[in-house]
Each structure stands twice: as C-alpha cells, then as structure tokens.
Coordinates of C-alpha atoms in Angstrom, one line a residue:
Chain A
M300 CA 36.1 13.3 44.5
R301 CA 39.8 12.9 43.7
L302 CA 41.4 10.1 45.1
I303 CA 45.0 11.7 45.1
P304 CA 44.9 15.8 45.0
N305 CA 47.6 16.8 42.7
R306 CA 50.2 15.5 40.3
A307 CA 52.9 16.7 43.0
W308 CA 51.3 14.5 45.6
A309 CA 51.2 11.6 43.0
A310 CA 54.5 12.3 42.2
T311 CA 55.4 12.2 46.2
L312 CA 53.6 8.8 46.9
L313 CA 54.9 7.0 43.7
F314 CA 58.7 8.0 44.4
T315 CA 58.3 7.1 48.0
A316 CA 57.0 3.9 47.5
F317 CA 59.9 3.4 44.6
A318 CA 62.3 4.6 47.6
L319 CA 61.0 2.0 50.3
L320 CA 61.2 -0.9 47.4
P321 CA 64.2 -2.0 48.3
L322 CA 63.4 -2.5 52.1
I323 CA 60.3 -4.5 51.1
A324 CA 62.8 -6.7 48.8
V325 CA 64.9 -7.5 51.9
W326 CA 61.7 -8.4 53.9
L327 CA 60.7 -10.5 51.4
D328 CA 64.2 -11.7 50.9
D329 CA 63.6 -11.3 47.1
I330 CA 66.8 -9.7 45.8
Y331 CA 65.2 -10.6 42.1
L332 CA 62.6 -7.5 42.7
I333 CA 65.4 -5.1 42.9
V334 CA 66.6 -6.2 39.6
I335 CA 63.0 -5.8 38.2
A336 CA 62.6 -2.8 39.7
T337 CA 65.7 -1.1 38.5
R338 CA 64.9 -2.2 34.7
I339 CA 61.6 -0.2 35.6
L340 CA 63.4 2.7 36.6
A341 CA 65.2 2.8 33.4
Y342 CA 62.4 2.4 31.3
A343 CA 60.5 4.8 33.1
I344 CA 63.2 7.3 32.3
A345 CA 62.9 6.5 28.4
A346 CA 58.7 6.6 28.7
L347 CA 59.3 10.0 30.5
A348 CA 61.7 11.3 27.7
L349 CA 59.3 10.1 25.2
D350 CA 56.1 11.6 26.8
L351 CA 57.6 15.0 26.6
I352 CA 57.8 15.1 23.1
L353 CA 54.7 12.7 22.4
G354 CA 52.4 14.2 24.9
Y355 CA 53.6 17.6 24.9
G356 CA 55.0 18.5 21.5
G357 CA 52.5 16.0 19.5
M358 CA 55.8 14.4 17.9
V359 CA 55.1 10.4 17.6
S360 CA 58.5 9.1 17.9
F361 CA 58.5 5.3 16.7
G362 CA 62.3 5.3 17.1
H363 CA 63.1 6.3 20.6
A364 CA 64.9 3.0 21.2
A365 CA 67.8 3.9 19.3
Y366 CA 68.7 6.3 22.5
L367 CA 68.4 3.3 24.9
G368 CA 71.1 1.8 22.3
I369 CA 73.2 4.9 22.4
G370 CA 73.1 5.1 25.8
A371 CA 74.0 1.3 26.5
Y372 CA 76.9 1.5 23.9
S373 CA 78.3 4.2 25.1
V374 CA 78.9 2.5 28.5
A375 CA 80.2 -0.3 26.4
I376 CA 82.6 1.8 24.0
L377 CA 84.1 3.7 27.2
S378 CA 84.3 0.9 29.4
R379 CA 86.6 -1.1 26.8
A380 CA 88.7 1.9 26.6
G381 CA 89.2 2.2 30.1
I382 CA 87.3 5.0 30.9
T383 CA 84.8 3.4 33.5
D384 CA 83.3 6.4 35.4
L385 CA 79.2 7.2 35.7
G386 CA 79.4 10.8 35.4
L387 CA 81.5 10.3 31.7
H388 CA 79.5 7.7 30.5
L389 CA 76.5 9.8 31.2
L390 CA 78.1 13.1 29.5
A391 CA 79.2 10.7 26.3
A392 CA 75.6 9.1 25.9
I393 CA 74.0 12.6 26.3
C394 CA 76.3 14.5 23.8
A395 CA 75.9 11.3 21.4
A396 CA 72.3 11.2 21.7
A397 CA 72.2 15.1 21.2
V398 CA 74.1 14.9 17.6
F399 CA 71.8 11.6 16.6
A400 CA 68.5 13.6 17.7
L401 CA 70.0 16.9 16.3
V402 CA 70.6 15.2 12.7
T403 CA 67.8 12.9 12.8
G404 CA 65.4 15.3 14.0
A405 CA 66.2 18.0 11.6
I406 CA 65.1 15.9 8.6
S407 CA 62.3 14.1 10.5
L408 CA 60.5 17.3 11.3
R409 CA 59.9 18.0 7.9
T410 CA 57.5 15.5 8.0
R411 CA 54.3 15.1 9.8
G412 CA 51.8 12.4 10.7
I413 CA 52.3 9.0 10.0
Y414 CA 55.5 10.1 7.9
F415 CA 57.2 11.6 11.0
I416 CA 56.3 8.2 12.8
M417 CA 57.8 6.3 9.7
I418 CA 60.9 8.2 9.6
T419 CA 61.7 8.1 13.0
L420 CA 61.5 4.2 13.0
A421 CA 63.8 4.3 9.9
F422 CA 66.7 6.1 11.4
A423 CA 66.5 4.0 14.6
Q424 CA 66.4 0.8 11.9
M425 CA 69.7 2.5 10.6
A426 CA 71.1 2.8 14.1
Y427 CA 70.4 -1.0 14.7
F428 CA 72.0 -2.1 11.8
F429 CA 75.1 0.2 12.3
F430 CA 75.5 -1.5 15.8
V431 CA 74.8 -4.9 14.3
S432 CA 77.8 -4.6 11.8
L433 CA 80.2 -3.1 14.4
S434 CA 82.2 -6.5 14.8
A435 CA 84.4 -4.9 17.2
Y436 CA 81.7 -4.9 19.8
G437 CA 80.1 -8.3 19.0
G438 CA 77.7 -7.2 16.1
D439 CA 74.6 -9.0 16.4
D440 CA 75.7 -11.0 19.5
G441 CA 76.2 -7.6 21.8
V442 CA 79.2 -7.5 24.3
T443 CA 79.3 -8.3 27.9
L444 CA 80.5 -5.7 30.0
A445 CA 83.5 -6.5 32.5
A446 CA 82.0 -4.5 35.3
R447 CA 79.6 -1.7 36.0
S448 CA 80.5 1.9 35.9
T449 CA 82.2 3.4 38.7
V450 CA 81.5 6.2 41.0
F451 CA 84.6 8.3 42.0
G452 CA 86.7 5.5 40.9
Q453 CA 84.9 3.3 43.1
P454 CA 83.1 0.3 42.0
L455 CA 79.9 1.3 44.4
L456 CA 77.5 0.4 41.7
E457 CA 78.2 -3.3 41.8
S458 CA 75.6 -3.3 44.9
D459 CA 72.3 -4.0 43.0
T460 CA 70.7 -1.9 45.7
A461 CA 73.2 1.0 44.9
L462 CA 72.7 1.1 41.2
Y463 CA 68.9 1.1 41.9
Y464 CA 69.1 4.2 44.1
T465 CA 71.1 6.0 41.3
G466 CA 68.7 4.7 38.9
L467 CA 65.6 6.6 41.2
A468 CA 68.0 9.7 41.8
L469 CA 68.1 10.0 38.0
L470 CA 64.5 9.3 37.6
V471 CA 63.4 11.9 39.9
G472 CA 65.8 14.5 38.6
L473 CA 64.5 13.9 35.0
Y474 CA 61.0 14.3 36.3
L475 CA 61.6 17.3 37.6
L476 CA 63.5 18.7 34.8
A477 CA 60.8 17.7 32.8
V478 CA 58.2 19.3 34.9
A479 CA 59.9 22.5 34.9
I480 CA 60.4 22.3 31.0
T481 CA 56.5 21.9 30.5
R482 CA 55.8 24.8 32.5
S483 CA 58.2 27.0 31.3
R484 CA 58.3 29.9 28.4
F485 CA 59.7 26.9 25.7
G486 CA 56.9 24.4 27.3
R487 CA 54.3 26.9 26.1
V488 CA 55.7 27.0 22.9
L489 CA 55.9 23.3 22.5
T490 CA 52.3 22.8 23.8
G491 CA 51.0 25.6 21.6
T492 CA 52.4 24.2 18.5
R493 CA 51.0 20.9 19.2
E494 CA 47.3 22.5 19.7
N495 CA 47.8 24.4 16.3
P496 CA 51.0 25.1 14.8
V497 CA 49.5 28.0 12.2
R498 CA 48.2 30.0 15.0
M499 CA 51.8 29.8 16.8
Q500 CA 53.3 31.2 13.7
A501 CA 50.8 33.8 13.5
I502 CA 51.9 35.1 16.6
G503 CA 55.6 35.1 15.7
F504 CA 56.8 31.7 16.5
S505 CA 58.7 29.5 14.3
P506 CA 57.7 25.9 15.4
F507 CA 60.6 24.2 13.8
R508 CA 63.4 25.4 16.5
Y509 CA 61.0 24.8 19.3
Q510 CA 60.2 21.2 17.9
L511 CA 63.7 20.1 17.3
T512 CA 64.9 21.3 20.6
A513 CA 62.4 19.4 22.7
F514 CA 63.1 16.0 20.2
V515 CA 67.0 16.9 21.1
I516 CA 66.1 17.2 25.1
S517 CA 64.0 13.9 24.6
G518 CA 66.8 11.7 23.0
C519 CA 69.4 12.9 25.5
M520 CA 67.0 12.0 28.4
A521 CA 66.7 8.6 26.8
S522 CA 70.0 8.0 26.3
V523 CA 70.4 8.0 30.3
A524 CA 67.8 5.2 30.4
G525 CA 70.2 3.2 28.2
V526 CA 73.4 4.2 30.4
M527 CA 71.2 2.7 33.2
L528 CA 70.2 -0.9 31.3
A529 CA 73.6 -1.6 30.4
N530 CA 74.6 -1.4 34.1
Q531 CA 71.6 -3.4 35.4
T532 CA 72.1 -6.1 32.7
S533 CA 76.0 -5.7 32.4
F534 CA 75.5 -6.6 28.8
V535 CA 75.2 -4.4 25.5
S536 CA 73.4 -5.5 22.2
P537 CA 71.7 -4.2 19.0
A538 CA 68.8 -5.8 20.7
F539 CA 68.2 -2.5 22.8
M540 CA 67.0 -0.5 19.9
D541 CA 64.9 -3.1 18.1
W542 CA 62.1 -1.5 16.6
H543 CA 59.7 -3.6 19.1
R544 CA 61.6 -1.8 22.1
S545 CA 60.6 1.8 20.3
G546 CA 57.0 -0.1 20.1
E547 CA 56.9 -0.8 23.7
L548 CA 58.0 2.7 24.8
V549 CA 55.1 4.3 23.0
V550 CA 52.7 1.5 24.6
M551 CA 54.0 2.6 28.1
V552 CA 53.4 6.1 27.4
V553 CA 49.6 5.4 26.0
F554 CA 49.3 2.9 28.6
G555 CA 50.1 5.1 31.5
G556 CA 48.6 8.4 30.0
I557 CA 50.1 10.9 27.5
G558 CA 50.9 14.2 28.1
N559 CA 51.4 14.7 32.1
L560 CA 54.8 12.7 32.6
L561 CA 53.7 10.9 35.7
G562 CA 51.6 8.5 33.7
A563 CA 54.8 7.4 31.6
I564 CA 56.4 6.8 34.6
A565 CA 52.9 4.7 36.2
G566 CA 52.8 2.7 32.4
A567 CA 56.3 1.9 32.6
T568 CA 56.1 0.1 36.0
I569 CA 52.6 -1.5 35.1
A570 CA 53.7 -2.7 31.8
L571 CA 56.6 -4.4 33.2
L572 CA 55.1 -6.0 36.3
L573 CA 52.2 -7.2 34.1
E574 CA 54.9 -8.8 31.8
E575 CA 56.5 -10.5 35.0
W576 CA 53.1 -11.7 36.5
L577 CA 51.5 -12.7 33.2
A578 CA 54.6 -14.9 31.8
I579 CA 53.9 -16.8 35.2
L580 CA 50.7 -17.6 34.2
T581 CA 50.9 -18.4 30.5
E582 CA 53.8 -18.1 28.1
H583 CA 51.2 -16.5 25.8
W584 CA 51.1 -13.7 27.8
Q585 CA 51.2 -11.0 25.5
I586 CA 47.6 -11.8 24.8
L587 CA 46.3 -11.0 27.9
F588 CA 48.7 -7.8 27.9
G589 CA 46.9 -6.5 24.9
L590 CA 43.5 -7.1 26.2
I591 CA 44.5 -4.9 29.5
L592 CA 45.7 -2.5 27.0
V593 CA 42.8 -2.4 24.8
L594 CA 40.4 -2.2 27.9
V595 CA 42.4 0.7 29.6
V596 CA 42.7 2.7 26.2
L597 CA 38.8 2.0 25.6
Y598 CA 37.6 3.0 29.4
S599 CA 40.0 6.0 30.0
R600 CA 41.3 8.3 27.4
D601 CA 44.0 9.1 29.6
G602 CA 45.7 5.9 30.1
L603 CA 45.9 4.5 33.8
T604 CA 46.2 8.2 35.4
G605 CA 42.6 9.1 33.8
F606 CA 41.3 6.6 36.5
F607 CA 42.5 8.6 39.4
R608 CA 41.0 11.9 38.2
R609 CA 37.8 13.2 38.3
R610 CA 35.4 12.5 35.9
L611 CA 33.8 15.6 34.6
Chain B
M217 CA 52.4 57.9 3.9
S218 CA 51.4 54.6 2.6
L219 CA 52.5 51.6 5.1
L220 CA 51.8 48.9 2.5
E221 CA 52.4 48.6 -0.9
V222 CA 51.3 45.8 -3.0
R223 CA 52.5 45.9 -6.7
N224 CA 51.5 43.0 -9.1
L225 CA 50.9 40.6 -6.8
R226 CA 49.9 37.1 -8.5
K227 CA 48.6 33.5 -7.4
S228 CA 47.6 30.9 -9.5
Y229 CA 45.8 27.5 -8.3
G230 CA 46.3 25.9 -11.5
A231 CA 44.8 27.7 -14.5
L232 CA 42.5 29.6 -12.0
K233 CA 44.3 33.1 -11.3
V234 CA 43.2 33.7 -7.7
T235 CA 45.4 36.9 -7.4
D236 CA 45.6 38.5 -10.9
D237 CA 48.4 41.5 -11.0
L238 CA 46.7 42.9 -8.0
D239 CA 47.6 46.3 -6.7
L240 CA 47.1 47.7 -3.3
T241 CA 48.1 50.7 -1.0
V242 CA 47.2 50.9 2.3
D243 CA 47.9 54.3 4.1
E244 CA 49.4 54.4 7.8
G245 CA 46.3 55.0 10.2
E246 CA 43.6 54.3 7.8
L247 CA 41.0 51.5 7.9
H248 CA 41.0 50.0 4.6
A249 CA 38.0 47.9 3.7
I250 CA 38.3 45.0 1.2
I251 CA 35.1 43.7 0.2
G252 CA 33.9 41.6 -3.0
P253 CA 31.7 38.7 -3.9
N254 CA 32.5 35.2 -2.6
G255 CA 35.3 33.6 -4.1
A256 CA 37.0 36.9 -5.2
G257 CA 39.9 35.5 -3.7
K258 CA 39.7 37.9 -0.4
T259 CA 41.2 35.4 2.2
T260 CA 44.0 34.0 -0.3
L261 CA 45.1 37.7 -0.6
I262 CA 45.2 38.2 3.2
S263 CA 46.9 34.7 3.3
Q264 CA 49.4 36.2 1.0
L265 CA 50.2 39.2 2.6
A266 CA 50.6 37.6 5.8
G267 CA 53.0 35.3 4.4
Q268 CA 51.0 32.2 5.2
A269 CA 50.3 31.1 1.4
G270 CA 53.4 31.7 -1.2
S271 CA 53.0 34.0 -4.0
D272 CA 54.1 33.4 -7.7
G273 CA 54.8 36.9 -8.2
G274 CA 54.9 40.5 -7.5
S275 CA 55.9 42.8 -4.6
V276 CA 54.9 43.3 -0.7
R277 CA 56.5 46.1 0.8
F278 CA 55.5 46.9 4.5
A279 CA 57.0 49.9 5.9
G280 CA 59.6 50.3 3.2
T281 CA 60.8 46.8 3.6
E282 CA 60.1 44.0 0.9
M283 CA 58.1 41.2 2.5
M284 CA 58.3 38.6 -0.2
G285 CA 59.8 35.6 0.6
M286 CA 59.7 36.1 4.3
P287 CA 57.6 33.3 6.2
M288 CA 54.6 34.4 8.5
H289 CA 56.3 34.4 11.8
R290 CA 59.0 36.8 10.5
R291 CA 56.4 39.2 9.1
V292 CA 54.2 39.0 12.6
R293 CA 57.4 40.1 14.0
A294 CA 58.1 43.2 11.8
G295 CA 54.8 44.3 12.5
M296 CA 52.3 42.7 10.4
S297 CA 49.7 40.3 11.6
R298 CA 46.3 38.4 10.7
S299 CA 43.3 37.0 12.2
F300 CA 41.4 34.2 10.5
Q301 CA 38.1 33.8 9.2
I302 CA 37.8 30.4 10.8
T303 CA 38.7 31.0 14.4
S304 CA 42.3 29.6 15.2
I305 CA 42.9 29.5 18.9
L306 CA 44.6 27.0 21.1
P307 CA 41.7 25.5 22.4
G308 CA 43.2 23.1 25.3
F309 CA 44.7 26.7 26.6
S310 CA 43.2 29.0 29.0
V311 CA 41.9 32.3 27.4
L312 CA 44.8 34.3 28.9
E313 CA 47.3 31.7 27.9
N314 CA 45.9 32.4 24.2
V315 CA 47.0 36.0 24.5
A316 CA 50.0 35.9 26.8
A317 CA 51.4 33.4 24.5
A318 CA 51.1 36.2 21.7
V319 CA 52.8 38.6 24.3
Q320 CA 55.8 36.1 24.9
A321 CA 56.4 36.1 21.4
R322 CA 57.6 39.8 21.2
S323 CA 59.0 40.0 24.5
G324 CA 62.1 38.5 25.1
S325 CA 63.3 34.5 24.3
S326 CA 61.5 31.8 24.4
F327 CA 64.1 29.4 24.8
R328 CA 63.8 29.6 28.8
F329 CA 63.3 26.1 30.2
F330 CA 63.1 26.3 34.1
A331 CA 60.8 29.7 35.3
P332 CA 57.3 28.8 35.1
V333 CA 55.9 31.0 32.6
S334 CA 52.4 31.3 34.5
K335 CA 53.9 33.5 37.0
E336 CA 55.4 35.8 34.6
Q337 CA 53.3 38.8 35.7
A338 CA 54.5 41.1 32.9
L339 CA 52.8 38.5 30.4
N340 CA 49.6 38.0 32.2
D341 CA 49.1 41.9 32.7
A342 CA 49.8 42.6 29.1
A343 CA 47.4 39.8 28.1
L344 CA 44.7 40.8 30.6
A345 CA 44.5 44.5 29.4
V346 CA 44.4 43.1 25.5
L347 CA 41.2 40.9 27.2
A348 CA 39.7 44.1 28.9
R349 CA 40.1 46.2 25.3
V350 CA 38.3 43.3 23.6
G351 CA 35.6 43.1 26.3
I352 CA 36.3 39.2 27.4
A353 CA 38.5 39.6 30.7
D354 CA 36.0 38.2 32.6
R355 CA 36.7 35.0 30.5
A356 CA 40.3 35.0 31.3
F357 CA 40.6 31.6 33.2
F358 CA 38.1 30.0 31.2
R359 CA 39.4 27.0 28.7
A360 CA 39.6 28.9 25.4
G361 CA 37.7 26.0 23.5
S362 CA 34.5 26.3 25.9
L363 CA 34.0 30.0 24.8
S364 CA 30.8 30.7 22.7
H365 CA 31.2 31.8 19.1
G366 CA 31.1 35.1 19.6
E367 CA 33.6 34.9 22.3
K368 CA 35.9 33.0 20.4
R369 CA 35.7 35.8 17.8
Q370 CA 36.6 38.4 20.0
L371 CA 39.8 36.2 21.6
E372 CA 40.9 35.9 18.0
L373 CA 40.9 39.4 17.8
A374 CA 42.5 39.8 21.0
I375 CA 45.5 37.3 20.3
A376 CA 46.2 39.4 16.9
L377 CA 46.2 42.4 18.9
A378 CA 48.4 40.9 21.2
T379 CA 51.4 40.9 18.9
R380 CA 51.3 44.8 19.0
P381 CA 51.0 45.1 15.1
R382 CA 51.4 48.3 13.1
L383 CA 49.3 46.5 10.5
L384 CA 46.5 44.3 11.4
L385 CA 44.9 42.1 8.6
L386 CA 41.4 41.5 9.8
D387 CA 39.5 38.5 7.9
E388 CA 36.2 38.6 8.3
P389 CA 35.8 39.0 12.1
L390 CA 32.0 39.2 12.3
A391 CA 31.8 35.7 10.5
G392 CA 28.9 33.9 12.3
T393 CA 28.6 36.7 15.1
S394 CA 25.0 37.6 16.2
G395 CA 23.9 41.1 16.3
Q396 CA 24.7 42.2 19.7
E397 CA 28.0 40.3 19.1
A398 CA 28.6 41.8 15.9
D399 CA 27.9 45.5 17.3
R400 CA 30.5 44.8 20.2
L401 CA 33.5 43.7 17.7
V402 CA 32.6 47.2 15.4
E403 CA 32.9 49.2 18.5
V404 CA 36.4 47.3 19.4
M405 CA 37.5 47.9 15.8
R406 CA 36.5 51.5 15.9
G407 CA 38.6 52.0 18.7
L408 CA 41.6 50.2 17.0
K409 CA 41.5 52.9 14.4
R410 CA 43.3 55.2 16.4
D411 CA 46.6 53.1 16.9
V412 CA 46.7 50.4 14.1
T413 CA 46.3 50.3 10.7
L414 CA 43.6 47.8 9.5
V415 CA 42.9 46.0 6.3
L416 CA 39.6 44.4 7.0
I417 CA 37.6 42.1 5.0
E418 CA 34.0 41.8 5.9
H419 CA 31.0 40.7 4.5
D420 CA 29.0 42.8 6.7
M421 CA 28.3 46.0 4.4
D422 CA 26.7 48.0 7.4
A423 CA 30.0 47.5 9.4
V424 CA 32.1 48.1 6.5
F425 CA 30.6 51.5 5.7
A426 CA 30.4 52.5 9.0
L427 CA 34.2 51.7 10.0
A428 CA 36.1 52.3 6.7
D429 CA 38.1 55.2 5.5
R430 CA 38.6 53.6 2.2
I431 CA 37.3 50.9 0.4
S432 CA 38.6 48.4 -2.5
V433 CA 36.3 46.1 -4.2
L434 CA 38.2 42.8 -5.2
V435 CA 36.6 41.1 -8.0
Y436 CA 38.2 38.0 -9.6
G437 CA 41.8 38.4 -8.3
R438 CA 41.7 42.2 -9.3
I439 CA 41.2 45.4 -7.8
I440 CA 38.6 46.9 -9.7
A441 CA 37.9 50.2 -7.5
T442 CA 39.0 52.0 -4.6
G443 CA 37.8 54.7 -2.9
R444 CA 36.2 56.6 0.1
P445 CA 32.9 54.9 1.3
E446 CA 30.5 57.2 -0.7
Q447 CA 32.4 56.9 -4.2
I448 CA 32.4 52.9 -3.8
R449 CA 28.5 53.2 -3.0
D450 CA 27.9 54.9 -6.4
D451 CA 30.5 53.3 -8.5
A452 CA 28.9 51.5 -11.6
R453 CA 31.4 48.8 -11.8
V454 CA 31.0 48.0 -8.0
R455 CA 27.1 47.5 -8.4
T456 CA 27.5 45.3 -11.3
A457 CA 30.0 43.2 -9.8
Y458 CA 27.5 42.8 -6.7
L459 CA 24.2 43.0 -8.3
G460 CA 24.6 41.4 -11.6
E461 CA 25.2 42.7 -15.6
E462 CA 21.5 43.8 -15.8
A463 CA 21.5 46.0 -12.8
G464 CA 24.9 47.6 -13.7
E465 CA 23.5 48.2 -17.4
G466 CA 20.6 49.8 -15.9
S467 CA 22.4 52.4 -13.7

C-alpha cells in the first residue's frame, strides 16, 4: 500500500501545505513562523538545484553554497548601485552564477569522485575568500541591505507574506522546470551518464557537454535561493557561502532522498524545522540532529521520501 | 571494397606489446572473425578500433577516413560501434529506454529540455523494432538490471545495433550464454550479416566457423593468419598457436 499514489500528488500536497501556511501563522498569531518558512523555501530551492546534479547527474558538488553567496551579493551590489528591481536582481544572479558554474564546472568535471567533491569545495572557498576581501561590501562582516528588492518599482516585498509567496512561486516554478528537465531528452542523457558513462559514449554521446550544462543549470537555480535569502535576512555576508553551508545542502538532499526532487524540498524543510525545534530542547541540538540523520539514512536508502514508498 | 583498414597499429602496457604492428583489412559486407588464445589482445584491439583505448601508433581508416585520435563517441556517429564482452547496460533504465537512448543519439539534438522523451514515439518505435530483431521485445518494459544473463547479452547487442552502424565490433557476444541463448544470438548475427559489416571476437569455435566469411588469428598482438574458415582450419601456424608446439611440429 502506498500512502501517496505518486510524486505529482505528493508535490500537490506539499505545495498546498506551503500555500496555506501563512493562514496558519495568522491563526496562531505567530509571524516568526513565516520568517522560518521563507528561509525553508530558499533552502528548498538550493537543495532542489543540488539534487538535479547530485541525484540525476551523479555529481556531488560540495560547493553549492557559493551560488547562495553569488545570488545574495547580486542583490547587495545592485541595490547599492541603485538598482532595486527583483527581476534584475534575479537576472544578475543567474548570469553571474552561470559564468561561475561554467568556468569552475569545466575544470571540476575533468575529475571524478572524491576529487570532484574536493575541487568544487575549493572553488567555493575561493569565492568565499574573494568576498571576505571585498572591503567595499563589509568584507568579513558583510553588509546590511537598506531595503528589500522592489517589484514594478514598488516595495511590495517589505511584507513578509508577499516575500513568502514570491519564494513559493519561485520554488514551484523551479520544481516544475526541474521535473521537465529530468524527463526530457537531456535528462535521459544526464541520468544515463550517471548510470554508465562508458555505455553513453559507446552509443555516441560526449558526457562532458551534458554534465557541464546540468552543472550550470543547477548553479543558476541555486543563485535564485541566494536572492531569496538576502531579501529574507536583509543582510549579506560571506557566511552565506561557508563550506558548512555547502555541507548542509548535501545533508538536506540525502536526508530527504536523493534523485526525486521532492525529497530535496522535504529534506530542506525537515532539516530547518528540526534545527528550530531541537534548539529549543538543547543547545547541543546537532547531536540529536546527527542521530536522526543516521537513523533515516540507515533505515531508508531513499531518505525521508523512502518511508512513503511501498517496500518491494 | 575494404571498409576498415588497419595498418601498423601498436599499443604497449609498459614492456608488454599488446598490439604489435598489427595489420587488418575488413571488407564491406563480410563477417570477419578474430580468434586467438586468451591474452592475445583481442579485446584491446576492439577497444583501440572503437576509440575507447588509445593507440601508440599506426592507422585506422574507416570508410576512407582516418579515425586515429578521434574519441569513441565520434567514431560511433561515423558508423562504427562496439559491444562489450562484459555487459555494459544502463541497469536502472527500462530495456526499451536502453535502446531508445541509442536511437536518440543518432536522431536529432539531445539538448532538448522540456518535452518528455518517453513520449517520443519515433524513438520508442525504432527501439522496439531492434528489440524484436534480437528477440527480447517482450522484455521492453522490464528494468534492464533485472534481466537474465542471456537476455542482457541480447540487450547488449540490441543497443549496439540501435546506433545503426556500418561496422559493428562484437566482443564475445556469446560470453557466458547457455546453449539455447547462444543459438538464438547466432541466428541474430546470421540475420545481421546481410546489412552490417561485422568484426566478431568469439571463443565459441562452432559459432565462428558457422558464421565467418573470413577469420584472422591473433597471437601476441599480431595477426598470424587470415583466410576463409577452411584455410584457417588447416593452417599449421594456427594449430601451433592453439594446440601448442608439439602438435604444430607433428602436423
């Protein structure tokens, strides 16, 4: 017996729950709930982006926090230059992320396995230290944003609820995009390359071009999460691209279940909620979190989403 | 007309010459078997021809074009495909998807991101036709990793065929198959002889002598004899290579 018949149903349920959340927050009179939920949406976008290359492409990037930083600094840099439009912030973030992913991906993809993990980490650390040295934007301390991004010249996102629904719309849009990609011709080549790269070459594909394209798409998607995060915190610092954060993104994807997109979203949600709740219980909440992660990975190879699937 | 011309092909692993100044000519339309004792360098030769393994020197001309230095995926697109001795499939894909991916590689760009590929009828139809040809159409919607060994060998052949090659390099297609499965694959190869030029590496001598138009004998990285099956059967050097020195001297 399946609890939920298929992924489309599960996605509908999950996104409906997200859509109803602000109503619950109003009912509970707990505005902080929306703040947490907006953070969750941002991380869900980043985890979704990572799952596209990790789950479908077999590329374990340990440097995806770099794209959070690139997205966040796009907001900070453009805002200071007087450009406050959300659309332009997103465009700048995506373009910058594409360039960074293209260059670092082209080099990283010459390696495999642990070397790929290490080289993506190294590039992210280079980005981290670049922004640490960027004294015009506060260096190590980062920079506080004067205001959130604007939409049609209006400060619409100053409302937490509006920002939340913007994040939700971006997440749903990117989720549908990711689903389409994984089911497309391109997605088949990407997944086939994860399964057996030599076989793909032997039928006439050059894996590198497809892997690099996926890497760039993933980076661009993750930069959108950075734009969201900067708006949510109204603050940008190199800490956004700390290597801990890259690790957390990998944990979210593994926690939720690798390679089904929805798992990444669920993983980000549960991981951040656990962080909130366990922190109330004890300041050593990470011990408990680690224990839960171990149990989930031990008892379900597909992470949290595995518990909802029929055991074969 | 020769479709494949190999001249002075070389490859060494350290001091070991795996392919030693090898010459080979394959004519268009023939089934050319390559036999030889274990360790003669047969699989290495196929890998060099397919572009999977590098060569230290020499020339591989296919349909008049020099292939040396060209990576495997480009040789496949030029019309030269290989199969693998150790089954190489996409285990998590369905049987149909394994073959459809090969059809996809030769039909249009794969930089398409939105339309669902599983609904591309042209790919699925072409893939089903190839599956029917090798006799596993009834397994189309099974997970490839769940097939029996014999079925996997059939799938291996189907994937290579789906690239629609002019020259097909088959590396021990019968490896590990039982009598009935082997008979089936031999029949498939007999059917292929009409449309595809085949280079066949095989240990099953009954199959080789039943199918081959010409046979080359590879020993220590060199072709020591090439000829029609009956010529090879009677060749003293071949008997020596296979049966050992004494038998050779005795004959």
